CSV table of C-alpha atoms and ligand atoms in Angstrom, one decimal:
chain,number,residue,atom,x,y,z
A,83,UNK,CA,101.1,48.0,116.2
A,84,UNK,CA,101.7,50.5,119.0
A,85,UNK,CA,101.5,54.1,118.0
A,86,UNK,CA,103.9,56.3,119.8
A,87,UNK,CA,104.3,60.0,119.7
A,88,UNK,CA,106.6,60.3,116.7
A,89,UNK,CA,109.2,63.0,116.7
A,90,UNK,CA,107.7,65.5,114.4
A,91,UNK,CA,109.0,69.0,114.1
A,92,UNK,CA,107.5,72.1,112.6
A,93,UNK,CA,109.3,71.2,109.3
A,94,UNK,CA,107.0,68.2,108.7
A,95,UNK,CA,103.8,70.3,108.8
A,96,UNK,CA,105.1,73.1,106.6
A,97,UNK,CA,106.5,71.1,103.7
A,98,UNK,CA,104.6,70.5,100.5
A,99,UNK,CA,104.2,66.9,99.3
A,100,UNK,CA,102.3,64.9,96.7
A,101,UNK,CA,98.9,65.5,98.5
A,102,UNK,CA,99.2,69.2,97.6
A,103,UNK,CA,99.8,68.7,93.9
A,104,UNK,CA,97.2,71.0,92.2
A,105,UNK,CA,97.0,68.6,89.2
A,106,UNK,CA,95.5,65.8,91.3
A,107,UNK,CA,92.0,64.7,90.3
A,108,UNK,CA,89.5,62.6,92.2
A,109,UNK,CA,87.2,59.8,91.0
A,110,UNK,CA,84.5,61.7,93.0
A,111,UNK,CA,83.8,64.1,90.1
A,112,UNK,CA,82.3,66.9,92.2
A,113,UNK,CA,85.7,67.3,93.9
A,114,UNK,CA,87.2,68.4,90.6
A,115,UNK,CA,84.7,71.3,90.0
A,116,UNK,CA,86.3,74.7,90.0
A,117,UNK,CA,85.3,76.6,93.1
A,118,UNK,CA,84.5,73.6,95.3
A,119,UNK,CA,85.6,73.9,99.0
A,120,UNK,CA,86.6,70.3,99.1
A,121,UNK,CA,88.9,69.2,96.4
A,122,UNK,CA,91.2,66.2,96.9
A,123,UNK,CA,93.9,68.5,98.1
A,124,UNK,CA,91.8,69.6,101.2
A,125,UNK,CA,90.4,66.4,103.0
A,126,UNK,CA,89.1,68.1,106.1
A,127,UNK,CA,87.5,66.2,109.0
A,128,UNK,CA,84.1,66.4,110.7
A,129,UNK,CA,81.7,64.4,112.8
A,130,UNK,CA,78.4,63.6,111.2
A,131,UNK,CA,75.4,61.2,110.7
A,132,UNK,CA,72.5,61.0,108.3
A,133,UNK,CA,70.2,64.0,108.8
A,134,UNK,CA,67.3,63.3,111.1
A,135,UNK,CA,68.5,59.8,112.0
A,136,UNK,CA,69.4,58.2,115.3
A,137,UNK,CA,72.6,56.8,113.9
A,138,UNK,CA,75.8,57.1,115.9
A,139,UNK,CA,77.8,60.2,115.1
A,140,UNK,CA,81.2,59.2,113.5
A,141,UNK,CA,84.1,60.9,111.7
A,142,UNK,CA,84.0,61.8,108.1
A,143,UNK,CA,86.1,63.4,105.4
A,144,UNK,CA,84.8,65.9,102.9
A,145,UNK,CA,85.4,65.1,99.2
A,146,UNK,CA,83.5,67.3,96.7
A,147,UNK,CA,79.8,67.2,97.6
A,148,UNK,CA,80.2,64.0,99.5
A,149,UNK,CA,81.2,62.8,102.9
A,150,UNK,CA,83.5,59.7,103.2
A,151,UNK,CA,82.2,57.8,106.3
A,152,UNK,CA,85.3,56.7,108.2
A,153,UNK,CA,83.3,54.2,110.3
A,154,UNK,CA,82.4,52.5,107.1
A,155,UNK,CA,86.0,52.7,105.8
A,156,UNK,CA,87.2,51.2,109.1
A,157,UNK,CA,84.6,48.4,109.0
A,158,UNK,CA,85.8,47.4,105.5
A,159,UNK,CA,89.4,47.4,106.6
A,160,UNK,CA,90.5,49.3,103.6
A,161,UNK,CA,93.6,50.9,105.2
A,162,UNK,CA,96.3,49.2,107.2
A,163,UNK,CA,99.3,50.4,109.3
A,164,UNK,CA,99.2,53.9,110.7
A,165,UNK,CA,96.5,55.0,108.3
A,166,UNK,CA,94.3,52.1,109.5
A,167,UNK,CA,94.9,53.0,113.1
A,168,UNK,CA,94.0,56.6,112.3
A,169,UNK,CA,90.7,55.5,110.6
A,170,UNK,CA,89.9,53.4,113.6
A,171,UNK,CA,90.3,56.4,116.0
A,172,UNK,CA,88.5,58.8,113.6
A,173,UNK,CA,85.5,56.4,113.3
A,174,UNK,CA,84.5,57.3,116.9
A,175,UNK,CA,81.7,59.7,118.1
A,176,UNK,CA,84.3,62.4,118.5
A,177,UNK,CA,87.8,63.0,117.1
A,178,UNK,CA,89.6,63.4,120.4
A,179,UNK,CA,91.4,60.0,120.1
A,180,UNK,CA,92.4,60.7,116.5
A,181,UNK,CA,93.6,64.2,117.5
A,182,UNK,CA,95.8,62.7,120.2
A,183,UNK,CA,97.7,60.5,117.7
A,184,UNK,CA,99.8,63.4,116.4
A,185,UNK,CA,100.9,64.7,113.0
A,186,UNK,CA,102.8,61.7,111.7
A,187,UNK,CA,99.6,59.6,112.0
A,188,UNK,CA,97.3,62.3,110.7
A,189,UNK,CA,99.7,62.7,107.7
A,190,UNK,CA,99.7,59.0,107.1
A,191,UNK,CA,95.9,59.0,106.8
A,192,UNK,CA,95.9,62.1,104.6
A,193,UNK,CA,98.4,60.4,102.2
A,194,UNK,CA,96.3,57.1,102.1
A,195,UNK,CA,93.1,59.1,101.5
A,196,UNK,CA,94.7,61.2,98.8
A,197,UNK,CA,95.9,58.1,97.0
A,198,UNK,CA,92.7,56.1,97.4
A,199,UNK,CA,90.4,59.0,96.2
A,200,UNK,CA,92.5,59.8,93.1
A,201,UNK,CA,91.2,59.1,89.7
A,202,UNK,CA,92.1,55.5,88.8
A,203,UNK,CA,92.7,54.3,92.4
A,204,UNK,CA,92.1,50.6,93.0
A,205,UNK,CA,90.1,51.5,96.2
A,206,UNK,CA,87.4,53.3,94.2
A,207,UNK,CA,84.9,50.4,94.2
A,208,UNK,CA,85.3,49.7,97.9
A,209,UNK,CA,85.1,53.4,98.9
A,210,UNK,CA,82.1,54.1,96.7
A,211,UNK,CA,79.9,52.4,99.3
A,212,UNK,CA,81.4,54.6,102.1
A,213,UNK,CA,80.2,57.9,100.5
A,214,UNK,CA,77.1,59.9,101.5
A,215,UNK,CA,75.8,63.0,99.9
A,216,UNK,CA,76.8,66.0,102.0
A,217,UNK,CA,73.3,67.4,101.6
A,218,UNK,CA,71.9,64.4,103.5
A,219,UNK,CA,74.0,64.6,106.6
A,220,UNK,CA,74.0,66.6,109.9
A,221,UNK,CA,77.0,67.5,112.0
A,222,UNK,CA,77.9,67.8,115.7
A,223,UNK,CA,80.7,69.5,117.5
A,224,UNK,CA,83.7,67.4,116.3
A,225,UNK,CA,85.5,67.0,119.6
A,226,UNK,CA,84.7,66.8,123.2
A,227,UNK,CA,86.1,70.2,124.0
A,228,UNK,CA,87.5,70.1,127.5
A,229,UNK,CA,88.7,73.7,127.5
A,230,UNK,CA,88.2,76.7,125.3
A,231,UNK,CA,90.6,79.7,125.2
A,232,UNK,CA,89.8,82.8,123.3
A,233,UNK,CA,92.7,85.0,122.1
A,234,UNK,CA,92.8,88.6,120.8
A,235,UNK,CA,95.3,88.5,118.0
A,236,UNK,CA,94.1,91.3,115.7
A,237,UNK,CA,95.8,94.5,116.7
A,238,UNK,CA,93.2,96.4,114.5
A,239,UNK,CA,90.3,94.9,116.4
A,240,UNK,CA,92.0,95.5,119.8
A,241,UNK,CA,92.6,99.1,118.8
A,242,UNK,CA,89.1,99.7,117.4
A,243,UNK,CA,87.4,98.2,120.5
A,244,UNK,CA,89.9,99.9,122.8
A,245,UNK,CA,88.9,103.3,121.3
A,246,UNK,CA,85.2,102.6,122.1
A,247,UNK,CA,85.7,101.3,125.7
A,248,UNK,CA,88.8,103.5,126.6
A,249,UNK,CA,89.1,106.5,124.1
A,250,UNK,CA,92.1,107.9,125.9
A,251,UNK,CA,94.0,104.5,126.1
A,252,UNK,CA,92.9,102.2,123.3
A,253,UNK,CA,95.8,99.7,123.1
A,254,UNK,CA,97.0,98.6,126.5
A,255,UNK,CA,100.9,98.4,126.9
A,256,UNK,CA,101.0,94.6,127.2
A,257,UNK,CA,99.3,94.0,123.8
A,258,UNK,CA,102.5,94.0,121.7
A,259,UNK,CA,104.3,91.6,124.1
A,260,UNK,CA,101.7,89.0,125.1
A,261,UNK,CA,99.2,87.0,123.0
A,262,UNK,CA,96.3,88.2,125.2
A,263,UNK,CA,93.6,85.7,125.9
A,264,UNK,CA,90.9,84.6,128.4
A,265,UNK,CA,89.5,81.2,129.4
A,266,UNK,CA,86.1,80.8,127.7
A,267,UNK,CA,83.3,78.4,128.2
A,268,UNK,CA,83.2,75.1,126.2
A,269,UNK,CA,79.6,74.0,127.2
A,270,UNK,CA,77.9,76.5,124.9
A,271,UNK,CA,79.9,75.9,121.8
A,272,UNK,CA,77.5,74.7,119.0
A,273,UNK,CA,77.9,73.5,115.5
A,274,UNK,CA,77.0,75.6,112.4
A,275,UNK,CA,73.2,76.0,112.1
A,276,UNK,CA,73.0,76.8,115.8
A,277,UNK,CA,70.0,78.8,117.0
A,278,UNK,CA,70.4,80.5,120.3
A,279,UNK,CA,68.4,82.9,122.5
A,280,UNK,CA,69.3,86.6,122.8
A,281,UNK,CA,70.9,86.7,126.2
A,282,UNK,CA,69.5,88.3,129.3
A,283,UNK,CA,72.0,90.1,131.5
A,284,UNK,CA,72.9,92.9,133.8
A,285,UNK,CA,73.3,96.2,131.9
A,286,UNK,CA,74.2,99.7,133.0
A,287,UNK,CA,72.2,102.1,130.8
A,288,UNK,CA,74.0,105.3,129.8
A,289,UNK,CA,73.6,107.9,132.5
A,290,UNK,CA,71.8,105.6,134.9
A,291,UNK,CA,72.6,105.3,138.6
A,292,UNK,CA,72.1,101.6,138.8
A,293,UNK,CA,72.1,98.6,136.4
A,294,UNK,CA,69.0,96.8,135.1
A,295,UNK,CA,68.4,93.1,134.2
A,296,UNK,CA,67.4,93.2,130.5
A,297,UNK,CA,67.7,91.4,127.2
A,298,UNK,CA,70.9,92.5,125.3
A,299,UNK,CA,70.1,95.2,122.7
A,300,UNK,CA,73.7,95.3,121.5
A,301,UNK,CA,74.2,91.7,120.2
A,302,UNK,CA,77.2,91.4,118.0
A,303,UNK,CA,79.3,88.9,116.1
A,304,UNK,CA,83.0,88.2,116.1
A,305,UNK,CA,84.7,86.7,113.0
A,306,UNK,CA,87.3,84.3,114.3
A,307,UNK,CA,89.0,81.0,113.4
A,308,UNK,CA,88.9,78.1,115.8
A,309,UNK,CA,92.1,76.1,116.3
A,310,UNK,CA,91.8,72.5,117.5
A,311,UNK,CA,94.6,71.1,119.6
A,312,UNK,CA,96.0,67.6,118.8
A,313,UNK,CA,98.4,65.9,121.1
A,314,UNK,CA,98.6,67.7,124.5
A,315,UNK,CA,101.3,68.3,127.0
A,316,UNK,CA,101.9,67.2,130.6
A,317,UNK,CA,101.0,69.6,133.3
A,318,UNK,CA,104.2,71.5,134.2
A,319,UNK,CA,105.8,70.9,130.8
A,320,UNK,CA,105.8,73.8,128.3
A,321,UNK,CA,105.8,73.5,124.6
A,322,UNK,CA,108.7,75.3,122.8
A,323,UNK,CA,107.8,77.3,119.7
A,324,UNK,CA,109.7,74.9,117.5
A,325,UNK,CA,107.3,72.1,118.5
A,326,UNK,CA,104.1,74.2,118.8
A,327,UNK,CA,102.5,73.4,115.4
A,328,UNK,CA,103.0,69.7,115.9
A,329,UNK,CA,100.4,70.0,118.6
A,330,UNK,CA,97.8,71.7,116.3
A,331,UNK,CA,95.3,69.4,114.6
A,332,UNK,CA,93.6,72.0,112.4
A,333,UNK,CA,91.4,75.1,111.9
A,334,UNK,CA,87.7,75.8,111.6
A,335,UNK,CA,85.5,78.9,111.4
A,336,UNK,CA,84.2,80.4,114.6
A,337,UNK,CA,81.7,83.1,115.6
A,338,UNK,CA,82.1,84.4,119.1
A,339,UNK,CA,78.7,86.0,119.7
A,340,UNK,CA,79.0,88.9,122.0
A,341,UNK,CA,76.6,91.1,124.0
A,342,UNK,CA,78.3,94.4,124.0
A,343,UNK,CA,76.0,96.1,126.6
A,344,UNK,CA,76.6,93.2,129.1
A,345,UNK,CA,80.3,93.3,128.3
A,346,UNK,CA,80.7,97.0,128.8
A,347,UNK,CA,79.4,96.8,132.4
A,348,UNK,CA,81.0,93.5,133.5
A,349,UNK,CA,84.3,93.3,131.7
A,350,UNK,CA,86.5,95.1,134.3
A,351,UNK,CA,88.5,93.9,136.1
A,352,UNK,CA,88.5,90.2,135.1
A,353,UNK,CA,87.5,90.3,131.4
A,354,UNK,CA,84.6,88.7,129.5
A,355,UNK,CA,82.1,86.6,131.4
A,356,UNK,CA,78.4,86.4,130.6
A,357,UNK,CA,78.7,88.7,127.6
A,358,UNK,CA,80.4,85.8,125.7
A,359,UNK,CA,79.4,82.4,127.2
A,360,UNK,CA,75.8,82.1,126.0
A,361,UNK,CA,76.8,80.8,122.5
A,362,UNK,CA,79.8,80.2,120.3
A,363,UNK,CA,79.3,78.7,116.9
A,364,UNK,CA,81.9,76.7,114.9
A,365,UNK,CA,81.9,75.3,111.4
A,366,UNK,CA,81.8,71.5,111.1
A,367,UNK,CA,84.9,70.9,109.0
A,368,UNK,CA,88.4,71.1,110.4
A,369,UNK,CA,91.0,71.8,107.8
A,370,UNK,CA,94.4,70.3,108.8
A,371,UNK,CA,97.6,72.4,109.0
A,372,UNK,CA,99.0,70.0,106.4
A,373,UNK,CA,96.3,70.9,104.0
A,374,UNK,CA,97.0,74.6,104.6
A,375,UNK,CA,100.8,74.3,103.9
A,376,UNK,CA,100.6,76.0,100.5
A,377,UNK,CA,99.0,79.1,102.1
A,378,UNK,CA,101.6,79.7,104.7
A,379,UNK,CA,103.0,83.2,104.7
A,380,UNK,CA,105.7,85.2,106.5
A,381,UNK,CA,105.0,86.6,110.0
A,382,UNK,CA,106.3,90.1,110.2
A,383,UNK,CA,106.1,93.0,112.6
A,384,UNK,CA,106.3,96.7,111.7
A,385,UNK,CA,109.9,97.8,112.3
A,386,UNK,CA,108.9,100.3,115.0
A,387,UNK,CA,107.1,97.6,117.0
A,388,UNK,CA,108.9,95.5,119.6
A,389,UNK,CA,109.9,92.1,118.3
A,390,UNK,CA,108.6,89.1,120.2
A,391,UNK,CA,110.5,87.8,123.2
A,392,UNK,CA,112.8,84.9,122.3
A,393,UNK,CA,110.4,82.2,123.6
A,394,UNK,CA,107.8,83.5,121.1
A,395,UNK,CA,110.3,83.8,118.2
A,396,UNK,CA,111.8,81.3,115.7
A,397,UNK,CA,113.1,81.4,112.2
A,398,UNK,CA,110.3,79.0,111.1
A,399,UNK,CA,107.7,81.2,112.7
A,400,UNK,CA,109.0,84.3,111.0
A,401,UNK,CA,109.4,82.6,107.6
A,402,UNK,CA,106.0,80.8,107.5
A,403,UNK,CA,104.1,81.0,110.7
A,404,UNK,CA,101.1,83.0,109.4
A,405,UNK,CA,98.3,81.7,107.0
A,406,UNK,CA,96.6,83.6,104.2
A,407,UNK,CA,93.0,82.5,104.8
A,408,UNK,CA,90.3,84.6,103.1
A,409,UNK,CA,87.4,85.3,105.3
A,410,UNK,CA,84.0,87.0,104.8
A,411,UNK,CA,80.9,87.6,107.0
A,412,UNK,CA,77.4,88.0,105.7
A,413,UNK,CA,74.0,88.9,107.3
A,414,UNK,CA,70.6,87.6,106.3
A,415,UNK,CA,67.6,89.3,107.9
A,416,UNK,CA,64.2,87.6,108.3
A,417,UNK,CA,62.9,89.8,105.4
A,418,UNK,CA,65.8,88.8,103.2
A,419,UNK,CA,65.1,85.2,103.9
A,420,UNK,CA,61.4,85.6,103.1
A,421,UNK,CA,62.3,87.4,99.8
A,422,UNK,CA,64.8,84.6,99.0
A,423,UNK,CA,67.8,86.9,99.1
A,424,UNK,CA,71.1,85.4,100.1
A,425,UNK,CA,73.2,87.0,102.8
A,426,UNK,CA,74.7,90.5,102.4
A,427,UNK,CA,78.5,90.3,102.8
A,428,UNK,CA,79.7,93.2,104.9
A,429,UNK,CA,83.2,92.1,105.8
A,430,UNK,CA,86.1,90.7,103.7
A,431,UNK,CA,89.5,90.1,105.2
A,432,UNK,CA,92.3,87.6,105.7
A,433,UNK,CA,93.9,85.8,108.6
A,434,UNK,CA,97.3,87.0,107.5
A,435,UNK,CA,96.7,90.4,109.3
A,436,UNK,CA,96.9,88.7,112.7
A,437,UNK,CA,99.5,90.2,115.1
A,438,UNK,CA,100.3,86.8,116.7
A,439,UNK,CA,100.6,83.3,115.1
A,440,UNK,CA,99.1,80.0,116.1
A,441,UNK,CA,102.5,78.8,117.3
A,442,UNK,CA,103.0,81.9,119.5
A,443,UNK,CA,99.5,81.5,121.0
A,444,UNK,CA,100.2,77.8,121.8
A,445,UNK,CA,103.7,78.4,123.2
A,446,UNK,CA,102.5,81.3,125.3
A,447,UNK,CA,99.5,79.3,126.6
A,448,UNK,CA,101.9,76.5,127.9
A,449,UNK,CA,104.8,78.6,129.0
A,450,UNK,CA,103.7,78.5,132.7
A,451,UNK,CA,103.2,74.7,132.4
A,452,UNK,CA,99.5,74.8,131.7
A,453,UNK,CA,98.5,71.5,130.1
A,454,UNK,CA,96.6,71.4,126.8
A,455,UNK,CA,94.6,68.3,126.0
A,456,UNK,CA,93.4,66.7,122.6
A,457,UNK,CA,90.3,68.5,121.4
A,458,UNK,CA,90.9,71.7,123.3
A,459,UNK,CA,89.9,74.8,121.2
A,460,UNK,CA,91.5,78.2,120.8
A,461,UNK,CA,89.6,81.1,119.3
A,462,UNK,CA,91.9,83.5,117.3
A,463,UNK,CA,90.1,86.6,118.5
A,464,UNK,CA,88.2,88.8,116.1
A,465,UNK,CA,90.1,88.9,112.8
A,466,UNK,CA,89.6,92.5,111.8
A,467,UNK,CA,92.0,93.8,109.1
A,468,UNK,CA,93.4,97.3,108.7
A,469,UNK,CA,90.3,98.9,107.1
A,470,UNK,CA,86.7,99.4,108.1
A,471,UNK,CA,85.6,97.0,105.2
A,472,UNK,CA,87.8,94.4,106.9
A,473,UNK,CA,86.3,94.8,110.4
A,474,UNK,CA,85.0,91.5,111.9
A,475,UNK,CA,82.5,92.9,114.4
A,476,UNK,CA,79.4,95.2,114.1
A,477,UNK,CA,80.6,97.3,117.0
A,478,UNK,CA,83.6,98.4,114.8
A,479,UNK,CA,81.6,98.8,111.6
A,480,UNK,CA,78.9,100.9,113.2
A,481,UNK,CA,81.3,102.8,115.5
A,482,UNK,CA,79.6,101.4,118.7
A,483,UNK,CA,76.1,101.7,117.1
A,484,UNK,CA,76.4,105.3,116.0
A,485,UNK,CA,76.6,104.6,112.2
A,486,UNK,CA,73.9,102.1,111.1
A,487,UNK,CA,75.0,99.6,108.4
A,488,UNK,CA,72.7,99.9,105.3
A,489,UNK,CA,71.5,96.7,103.7
A,490,UNK,CA,70.7,96.3,100.0
A,491,UNK,CA,66.9,96.0,100.6
A,492,UNK,CA,66.7,99.3,102.5
A,493,UNK,CA,66.9,97.7,105.9
A,494,UNK,CA,69.7,98.7,108.3
A,495,UNK,CA,71.4,97.3,111.3
A,496,UNK,CA,73.5,98.6,114.2
A,497,UNK,CA,73.4,95.3,116.1
A,498,UNK,CA,71.7,92.0,115.5
A,499,UNK,CA,67.9,91.7,115.6
A,500,UNK,CA,65.8,88.6,116.4
A,501,UNK,CA,65.8,86.2,113.4
A,502,UNK,CA,69.0,87.5,111.9
A,503,UNK,CA,71.3,84.8,110.5
A,504,UNK,CA,75.1,85.4,110.2
A,505,UNK,CA,77.2,83.4,107.8
A,506,UNK,CA,81.0,83.2,107.9
A,507,UNK,CA,82.8,81.7,105.0
A,508,UNK,CA,86.5,81.0,104.6
A,509,UNK,CA,88.8,79.7,101.8
A,510,UNK,CA,92.3,79.8,100.4
A,511,UNK,CA,93.3,80.4,96.8
A,512,UNK,CA,96.4,81.5,94.9
A,513,UNK,CA,98.0,80.7,91.5
A,514,UNK,CA,99.9,77.4,91.6
A,515,UNK,CA,97.9,75.7,94.4
A,516,UNK,CA,94.5,74.1,94.6
A,517,UNK,CA,91.7,76.3,96.1
A,518,UNK,CA,90.6,74.8,99.4
A,519,UNK,CA,87.6,76.0,101.6
A,520,UNK,CA,86.3,75.7,105.1
A,521,UNK,CA,82.5,75.5,104.2
A,522,UNK,CA,80.5,77.9,106.3
A,523,UNK,CA,79.6,78.7,109.8
A,524,UNK,CA,76.0,80.0,110.3
A,525,UNK,CA,74.0,80.9,113.4
A,526,UNK,CA,70.7,82.5,114.1
A,527,UNK,CA,69.5,84.8,116.9
A,528,UNK,CA,66.2,83.7,118.5
A,529,UNK,CA,64.0,86.0,120.7
A,530,UNK,CA,65.2,86.2,124.3
A,531,UNK,CA,63.4,85.0,127.4
A,532,UNK,CA,62.8,87.3,130.3
A,533,UNK,CA,62.8,85.7,133.7
B,254,CA,CA1,86.3,86.9,120.8
């Protein structure tokens, strides 16, 4: 069977169907536990292998506290038709070919998995052999990421940062018209658990006459979501907003580590460069837009703000273009780790506060004919909400390092110190829908190296 790009409009990825039924139970009992990130209504994708092995990485689906090995499912020939082709593509060492197949095929696999993992399914016996305990696997970056673009879609973050860098002119006049972004660096994107060196860079000390080369002292985090592109577009062909979401495979958590002292000196006139490209960490599990359908919410603008230009506007985008994804960020210092204390959560917010939607980011990115490819990654930009408790970067919480953040054990932080681990978590929950989660995205700062 030849898989062609089926005609899938935004409608297909927003509608609820049998896979979202909150009453569904799985024969994998841990998927039915209250509070699990991975019930049968979620079914996110990652690339994994047994921890510490030399096995080939391959695609997997999370179900409760287990991973369903898609290479094993493919080898057994359990699924046929579009779902079988999807499994074949997803059994590879990265998900690019699977992402390229488009939403009709992703959706066919989701339906087949949902039915086969349900309590009483006839596939239970065959699929039992394809499960591995999640605790016994390791992950890698799930796609060969050709290009990475980081946006800036929280107006609260843009305003807070703007006040620190440009007190007299915090929000630039283009912000409310353009989904602002820059082209980032794909080579330094790592998977959750990433350890990276504190970066060395050129810094202009306050009041100094010339810059110095030094290790960053103002190392920060940025709470973001990562958006993986599915099927791409040909160079020269833009993607209208009505079709934008059919090009989005799914969403993960993302930490855009940022060296604020390097950034402050280098960022004008062309934007972030070495302050951002030394490490970016993503969570292993990609939650599909279809799984997130129950958590769509209206995209609105304050009445006094300009409404988006027509190419960034649609009825569907206004009705349901935003997502209510709960997010939190925690910090665990080396002392907390020694004393067996879990991370201190210092930020709680939601993706629903973003000023631009995913569809708007994607449509704007291609409006000039720029071609996206399967496996490309967008960062949402730091997802700070309206209050200080919802700020997704230390530079906002500490007012540029002026107000240290106290920790429960008496320690404090302005920016990150060596050995600090940052943990981002994300989930969706509301009455009438199954709670689904993203797992976590952790990264640890290692001492820098002076040349
Ligand atoms: Ca960022």
